[in-house]
PDB file of C-alpha atoms in Angstrom:
ATOM      1  CA  MET T   2      -8.156  -6.313  23.104  1.00  0.00           C
ATOM      2  CA  THR T   3      -5.820  -8.491  20.802  1.00  0.00           C
ATOM      3  CA  ARG T   4      -3.924  -6.064  18.453  1.00  0.00           C
ATOM      4  CA  ARG T   5      -4.487  -6.049  14.617  1.00  0.00           C
ATOM      5  CA  SER T   6      -1.308  -6.190  12.428  1.00  0.00           C
ATOM      6  CA  ILE T   7      -0.512  -6.628   8.495  1.00  0.00           C
ATOM      7  CA  SER T   8       1.747  -8.972   6.737  1.00  0.00           C
ATOM      8  CA  VAL T   9       2.523  -8.535   3.156  1.00  0.00           C
ATOM      9  CA  ASP T  10       4.220 -11.468   1.263  1.00  0.00           C
ATOM     10  CA  LEU T  11       5.860 -10.375  -1.730  1.00  0.00           C
ATOM     11  CA  SER T  12       6.435 -14.098  -3.137  1.00  0.00           C
ATOM     12  CA  THR T  13       2.509 -14.551  -3.004  1.00  0.00           C
ATOM     13  CA  GLN T  14       1.536 -11.151  -3.528  1.00  0.00           C
ATOM     14  CA  ALA T  15      -0.997 -11.426  -0.400  1.00  0.00           C
ATOM     15  CA  LEU T  16      -1.660  -8.941   2.267  1.00  0.00           C
ATOM     16  CA  LEU T  17      -3.008 -10.726   5.560  1.00  0.00           C
ATOM     17  CA  LEU T  18      -4.841  -8.662   8.314  1.00  0.00           C
ATOM     18  CA  HIS T  19      -4.169 -10.225  11.729  1.00  0.00           C
ATOM     19  CA  GLU T  20      -5.595 -10.123  14.983  1.00  0.00           C
ATOM     20  CA  GLY T  21      -3.126 -11.951  17.347  1.00  0.00           C
ATOM     21  CA  GLU T  22      -2.625 -15.442  15.596  1.00  0.00           C
ATOM     22  CA  ALA T  23      -6.056 -15.389  13.527  1.00  0.00           C
ATOM     23  CA  ILE T  24      -6.006 -14.167  10.062  1.00  0.00           C
ATOM     24  CA  LEU T  25      -9.163 -11.871   9.747  1.00  0.00           C
ATOM     25  CA  ARG T  26      -8.857 -10.976   5.979  1.00  0.00           C
ATOM     26  CA  LYS T  27      -6.799 -12.277   2.982  1.00  0.00           C
ATOM     27  CA  TYR T  28      -6.278  -9.822  -0.170  1.00  0.00           C
ATOM     28  CA  VAL T  29      -4.546 -10.196  -3.394  1.00  0.00           C
ATOM     29  CA  VAL T  30      -2.141  -7.297  -4.081  1.00  0.00           C
ATOM     30  CA  SER T  31       0.186  -5.996  -6.341  1.00  0.00           C
ATOM     31  CA  THR T  32       3.719  -5.067  -5.111  1.00  0.00           C
ATOM     32  CA  ALA T  33       6.835  -3.070  -7.107  1.00  0.00           C
ATOM     33  CA  LYS T  34       7.688  -4.666 -10.627  1.00  0.00           C
ATOM     34  CA  ASN T  35      11.332  -3.844  -9.528  1.00  0.00           C
ATOM     35  CA  GLY T  36      11.135  -6.315  -6.705  1.00  0.00           C
ATOM     36  CA  ALA T  37      12.069  -5.863  -3.303  1.00  0.00           C
ATOM     37  CA  GLY T  38      14.184  -3.321  -2.062  1.00  0.00           C
ATOM     38  CA  GLU T  39      14.952  -0.134   0.363  1.00  0.00           C
ATOM     39  CA  MET T  40      17.048   2.527  -1.748  1.00  0.00           C
ATOM     40  CA  ARG T  41      15.475   5.815  -2.462  1.00  0.00           C
ATOM     41  CA  ASP T  42      14.588   5.836  -6.293  1.00  0.00           C
ATOM     42  CA  SER T  43      14.553   2.391  -6.623  1.00  0.00           C
ATOM     43  CA  GLU T  44      10.810   1.789  -7.134  1.00  0.00           C
ATOM     44  CA  CYS T  45      11.021  -1.328  -5.161  1.00  0.00           C
ATOM     45  CA  THR T  46       9.062  -2.527  -2.335  1.00  0.00           C
ATOM     46  CA  PRO T  47      10.835  -2.050   1.129  1.00  0.00           C
ATOM     47  CA  ARG T  48      11.024  -5.224   3.596  1.00  0.00           C
ATOM     48  CA  GLY T  49      10.881  -5.414   7.190  1.00  0.00           C
ATOM     49  CA  ARG T  50       8.772  -3.703   9.961  1.00  0.00           C
ATOM     50  CA  HIS T  51       6.732  -0.693   9.434  1.00  0.00           C
ATOM     51  CA  ILE T  52       3.604   1.111  11.036  1.00  0.00           C
ATOM     52  CA  ILE T  53       0.876   2.718   9.286  1.00  0.00           C
ATOM     53  CA  ARG T  54       1.920   6.588   9.986  1.00  0.00           C
ATOM     54  CA  ALA T  55      -1.219   8.226   8.403  1.00  0.00           C
ATOM     55  CA  LYS T  56      -4.431   7.158   7.121  1.00  0.00           C
ATOM     56  CA  ILE T  57      -5.490   9.419   4.205  1.00  0.00           C
ATOM     57  CA  GLY T  58      -8.946   9.666   2.319  1.00  0.00           C
ATOM     58  CA  ALA T  59     -11.578   8.657   5.063  1.00  0.00           C
ATOM     59  CA  SER T  60     -14.499  10.657   3.745  1.00  0.00           C
ATOM     60  CA  LEU T  61     -13.433  10.320  -0.118  1.00  0.00           C
ATOM     61  CA  PRO T  62     -15.859   8.451  -2.377  1.00  0.00           C
ATOM     62  CA  TYR T  63     -14.909   5.104  -4.236  1.00  0.00           C
ATOM     63  CA  GLY T  64     -12.437   5.790  -6.894  1.00  0.00           C
ATOM     64  CA  ALA T  65     -11.418   9.116  -5.903  1.00  0.00           C
ATOM     65  CA  VAL T  66      -7.977   9.841  -7.360  1.00  0.00           C
ATOM     66  CA  LEU T  67      -5.403  11.210  -4.842  1.00  0.00           C
ATOM     67  CA  VAL T  68      -2.168  13.016  -6.230  1.00  0.00           C
ATOM     68  CA  SER T  69       0.508  14.018  -3.509  1.00  0.00           C
ATOM     69  CA  ARG T  70      -1.978  12.549  -1.118  1.00  0.00           C
ATOM     70  CA  ARG T  71      -4.580  15.062  -1.919  1.00  0.00           C
ATOM     71  CA  PRO T  72      -7.937  14.400  -3.710  1.00  0.00           C
ATOM     72  CA  THR T  73      -7.879  16.002  -7.315  1.00  0.00           C
ATOM     73  CA  GLY T  74     -11.713  15.971  -7.725  1.00  0.00           C
ATOM     74  CA  GLU T  75     -11.695  13.277 -10.268  1.00  0.00           C
ATOM     75  CA  ILE T  76     -13.354   9.833  -9.855  1.00  0.00           C
ATOM     76  CA  CYS T  77     -11.639   6.991 -11.897  1.00  0.00           C
ATOM     77  CA  SER T  78     -13.794   5.743 -14.712  1.00  0.00           C
ATOM     78  CA  ASP T  79     -13.187   3.667 -17.582  1.00  0.00           C
ATOM     79  CA  ASP T  80     -12.851   6.443 -19.719  1.00  0.00           C
ATOM     80  CA  LEU T  81     -10.445   8.241 -17.485  1.00  0.00           C
ATOM     81  CA  TYR T  82      -8.591   4.957 -17.136  1.00  0.00           C
ATOM     82  CA  LEU T  83      -8.216   4.249 -20.823  1.00  0.00           C
ATOM     83  CA  ASP T  84      -7.191   7.979 -21.681  1.00  0.00           C
ATOM     84  CA  GLN T  85      -4.215   7.568 -19.176  1.00  0.00           C
ATOM     85  CA  PRO T  86      -3.537   3.814 -18.619  1.00  0.00           C
ATOM     86  CA  ASP T  87       0.399   4.505 -17.729  1.00  0.00           C
ATOM     87  CA  ARG T  88      -0.574   6.836 -15.023  1.00  0.00           C
ATOM     88  CA  ASP T  89       0.327   5.986 -11.428  1.00  0.00           C
ATOM     89  CA  TRP T  90      -3.134   5.772  -9.896  1.00  0.00           C
ATOM     90  CA  MET T  91      -3.841   6.138  -6.325  1.00  0.00           C
ATOM     91  CA  LEU T  92      -7.455   5.649  -5.655  1.00  0.00           C
ATOM     92  CA  SER T  93     -10.004   5.521  -2.609  1.00  0.00           C
ATOM     93  CA  ARG T  94      -7.810   5.445   0.491  1.00  0.00           C
ATOM     94  CA  ILE T  95      -3.863   5.619   1.327  1.00  0.00           C
ATOM     95  CA  LEU T  96      -2.197   3.890   4.337  1.00  0.00           C
ATOM     96  CA  TRP T  97       1.388   5.937   4.430  1.00  0.00           C
ATOM     97  CA  LEU T  98       3.919   3.326   5.646  1.00  0.00           C
ATOM     98  CA  SER T  99       6.945   4.518   7.918  1.00  0.00           C
ATOM     99  CA  GLY T 100       9.812   2.015   8.557  1.00  0.00           C
ATOM    100  CA  VAL T 101      10.767   1.580  12.102  1.00  0.00           C
ATOM    101  CA  GLU T 102      14.095  -0.569  11.564  1.00  0.00           C
ATOM    102  CA  ARG T 103      16.702   1.798  11.543  1.00  0.00           C
ATOM    103  CA  GLY T 104      19.632   1.687   8.611  1.00  0.00           C
ATOM    104  CA  ARG T 105      17.145  -0.816   6.729  1.00  0.00           C
ATOM    105  CA  ASN T 106      14.030   0.951   6.086  1.00  0.00           C
ATOM    106  CA  ARG T 107      14.123   4.171   8.289  1.00  0.00           C
ATOM    107  CA  LEU T 108      16.180   7.556   7.834  1.00  0.00           C
ATOM    108  CA  GLY T 109      19.023   7.992   5.084  1.00  0.00           C
ATOM    109  CA  ASN T 110      18.674   6.630   1.785  1.00  0.00           C
ATOM    110  CA  VAL T 111      16.149   3.815   2.902  1.00  0.00           C
ATOM    111  CA  ASP T 112      13.591   6.049   4.604  1.00  0.00           C
ATOM    112  CA  THR T 113      10.206   4.436   3.743  1.00  0.00           C
ATOM    113  CA  MET T 114       8.202   7.338   4.831  1.00  0.00           C
ATOM    114  CA  GLN T 115      10.328   9.624   2.644  1.00  0.00           C
ATOM    115  CA  ARG T 116       9.967   7.372  -0.123  1.00  0.00           C
ATOM    116  CA  TYR T 117       6.210   7.840  -0.159  1.00  0.00           C
ATOM    117  CA  ILE T 118       5.332   4.001   0.182  1.00  0.00           C
ATOM    118  CA  TYR T 119       1.785   3.484   0.592  1.00  0.00           C
ATOM    119  CA  ILE T 120      -1.117   0.592   0.717  1.00  0.00           C
ATOM    120  CA  HIS T 121      -3.404   2.296  -1.658  1.00  0.00           C
ATOM    121  CA  GLY T 122      -6.411   1.665  -4.111  1.00  0.00           C
ATOM    122  CA  CYS T 123      -6.069   1.141  -7.576  1.00  0.00           C
ATOM    123  CA  PRO T 124      -8.256   1.096 -11.189  1.00  0.00           C
ATOM    124  CA  GLU T 125     -10.233  -2.245 -11.594  1.00  0.00           C
ATOM    125  CA  GLN T 126      -8.412  -2.700 -14.684  1.00  0.00           C
ATOM    126  CA  VAL T 127      -5.085  -3.094 -13.083  1.00  0.00           C
ATOM    127  CA  GLN T 128      -3.961  -6.579 -12.692  1.00  0.00           C
ATOM    128  CA  LEU T 129      -3.189  -7.687  -9.200  1.00  0.00           C
ATOM    129  CA  GLY T 130      -1.473 -10.870  -7.934  1.00  0.00           C
ATOM    130  CA  VAL T 131       1.709  -9.711  -9.907  1.00  0.00           C
ATOM    131  CA  PRO T 132       4.269  -7.338  -9.250  1.00  0.00           C
ATOM    132  CA  THR T 133       3.405  -4.171 -11.264  1.00  0.00           C
ATOM    133  CA  SER T 134       3.818  -1.187  -8.756  1.00  0.00           C
ATOM    134  CA  HIS T 135       6.252   1.632  -8.669  1.00  0.00           C
ATOM    135  CA  GLY T 136       6.863   0.445  -4.828  1.00  0.00           C
ATOM    136  CA  CYS T 137       3.842   0.685  -3.189  1.00  0.00           C
ATOM    137  CA  ILE T 138       1.270  -2.063  -2.236  1.00  0.00           C
ATOM    138  CA  ARG T 139      -1.753  -1.621  -4.562  1.00  0.00           C
ATOM    139  CA  MET T 140      -5.359  -3.204  -3.647  1.00  0.00           C
ATOM    140  CA  ARG T 141      -8.595  -3.370  -5.151  1.00  0.00           C
ATOM    141  CA  ASN T 142     -10.627  -0.112  -4.028  1.00  0.00           C
ATOM    142  CA  ARG T 143     -13.366  -2.055  -1.996  1.00  0.00           C
ATOM    143  CA  GLU T 144     -10.770  -3.992  -0.321  1.00  0.00           C
ATOM    144  CA  VAL T 145      -8.173  -1.198   0.699  1.00  0.00           C
ATOM    145  CA  ILE T 146     -11.644   1.009   1.955  1.00  0.00           C
ATOM    146  CA  GLU T 147     -12.282  -2.129   4.195  1.00  0.00           C
ATOM    147  CA  LEU T 148      -8.857  -2.436   5.584  1.00  0.00           C
ATOM    148  CA  PHE T 149      -8.796   1.130   6.265  1.00  0.00           C
ATOM    149  CA  GLU T 150     -11.776   0.675   8.248  1.00  0.00           C
ATOM    150  CA  LEU T 151     -10.274  -2.246  10.237  1.00  0.00           C
ATOM    151  CA  VAL T 152      -6.761  -0.653  11.189  1.00  0.00           C
ATOM    152  CA  GLU T 153      -5.491   2.291  13.150  1.00  0.00           C
ATOM    153  CA  THR T 154      -2.560   4.585  12.686  1.00  0.00           C
ATOM    154  CA  GLY T 155       0.347   2.788  14.264  1.00  0.00           C
ATOM    155  CA  THR T 156      -0.682  -0.624  13.334  1.00  0.00           C
ATOM    156  CA  GLU T 157       2.487  -2.988  12.515  1.00  0.00           C
ATOM    157  CA  VAL T 158       3.170  -3.851   9.027  1.00  0.00           C
ATOM    158  CA  VAL T 159       5.716  -6.490   8.191  1.00  0.00           C
ATOM    159  CA  ILE T 160       6.804  -6.968   4.370  1.00  0.00           C
ATOM    160  CA  SER T 161       8.725 -10.140   3.872  1.00  0.00           C
ATOM    161  CA  GLU T 162       9.470 -12.185   0.990  1.00  0.00           C
ATOM    162  CA  GLY T 163       7.791 -15.375   2.390  1.00  0.00           C
ATOM    163  CA  ASP T 164      10.340 -17.839   3.145  1.00  0.00           C
ATOM    164  CA  ASN T 165      13.368 -15.808   1.969  1.00  0.00           C
ATOM    165  CA  GLU T 166      13.094 -13.397   4.536  1.00  0.00           C
TER     166      GLU T 166
END
């Protein structure tokens, strides 16, 4: 069986799900408003090779709100979003990333997992296709739920700046 992998291109704000050389899915995403970077507290999206360390939220309903990887019991609605538009919303599912390149995105001040960098759902009102996150990779809820079902823990995730990487 051919192994699946994910690539995220920061320059095009696209996430691709691969199976071998074939592209199975392409999603529009939103990465960090502060751009690419690996340092702790930078609010940048880390580059390089990662794996999905954990999958969180398998049984949660569409739009379920998560804080610190735990469901709050809330479901994001138009009213809830409008009441708190600046909240850093994490919805539906979380794919928690862990860097695998020691000194680049693993261990010390550049550790992706210790920075709590995820692929996660966001409110429908959030614009995708432009960098607006605090470092994570934001997706539409239906799409992150779909991706969650198509990948396993240990799936490789490569984050790059397109031709600049």
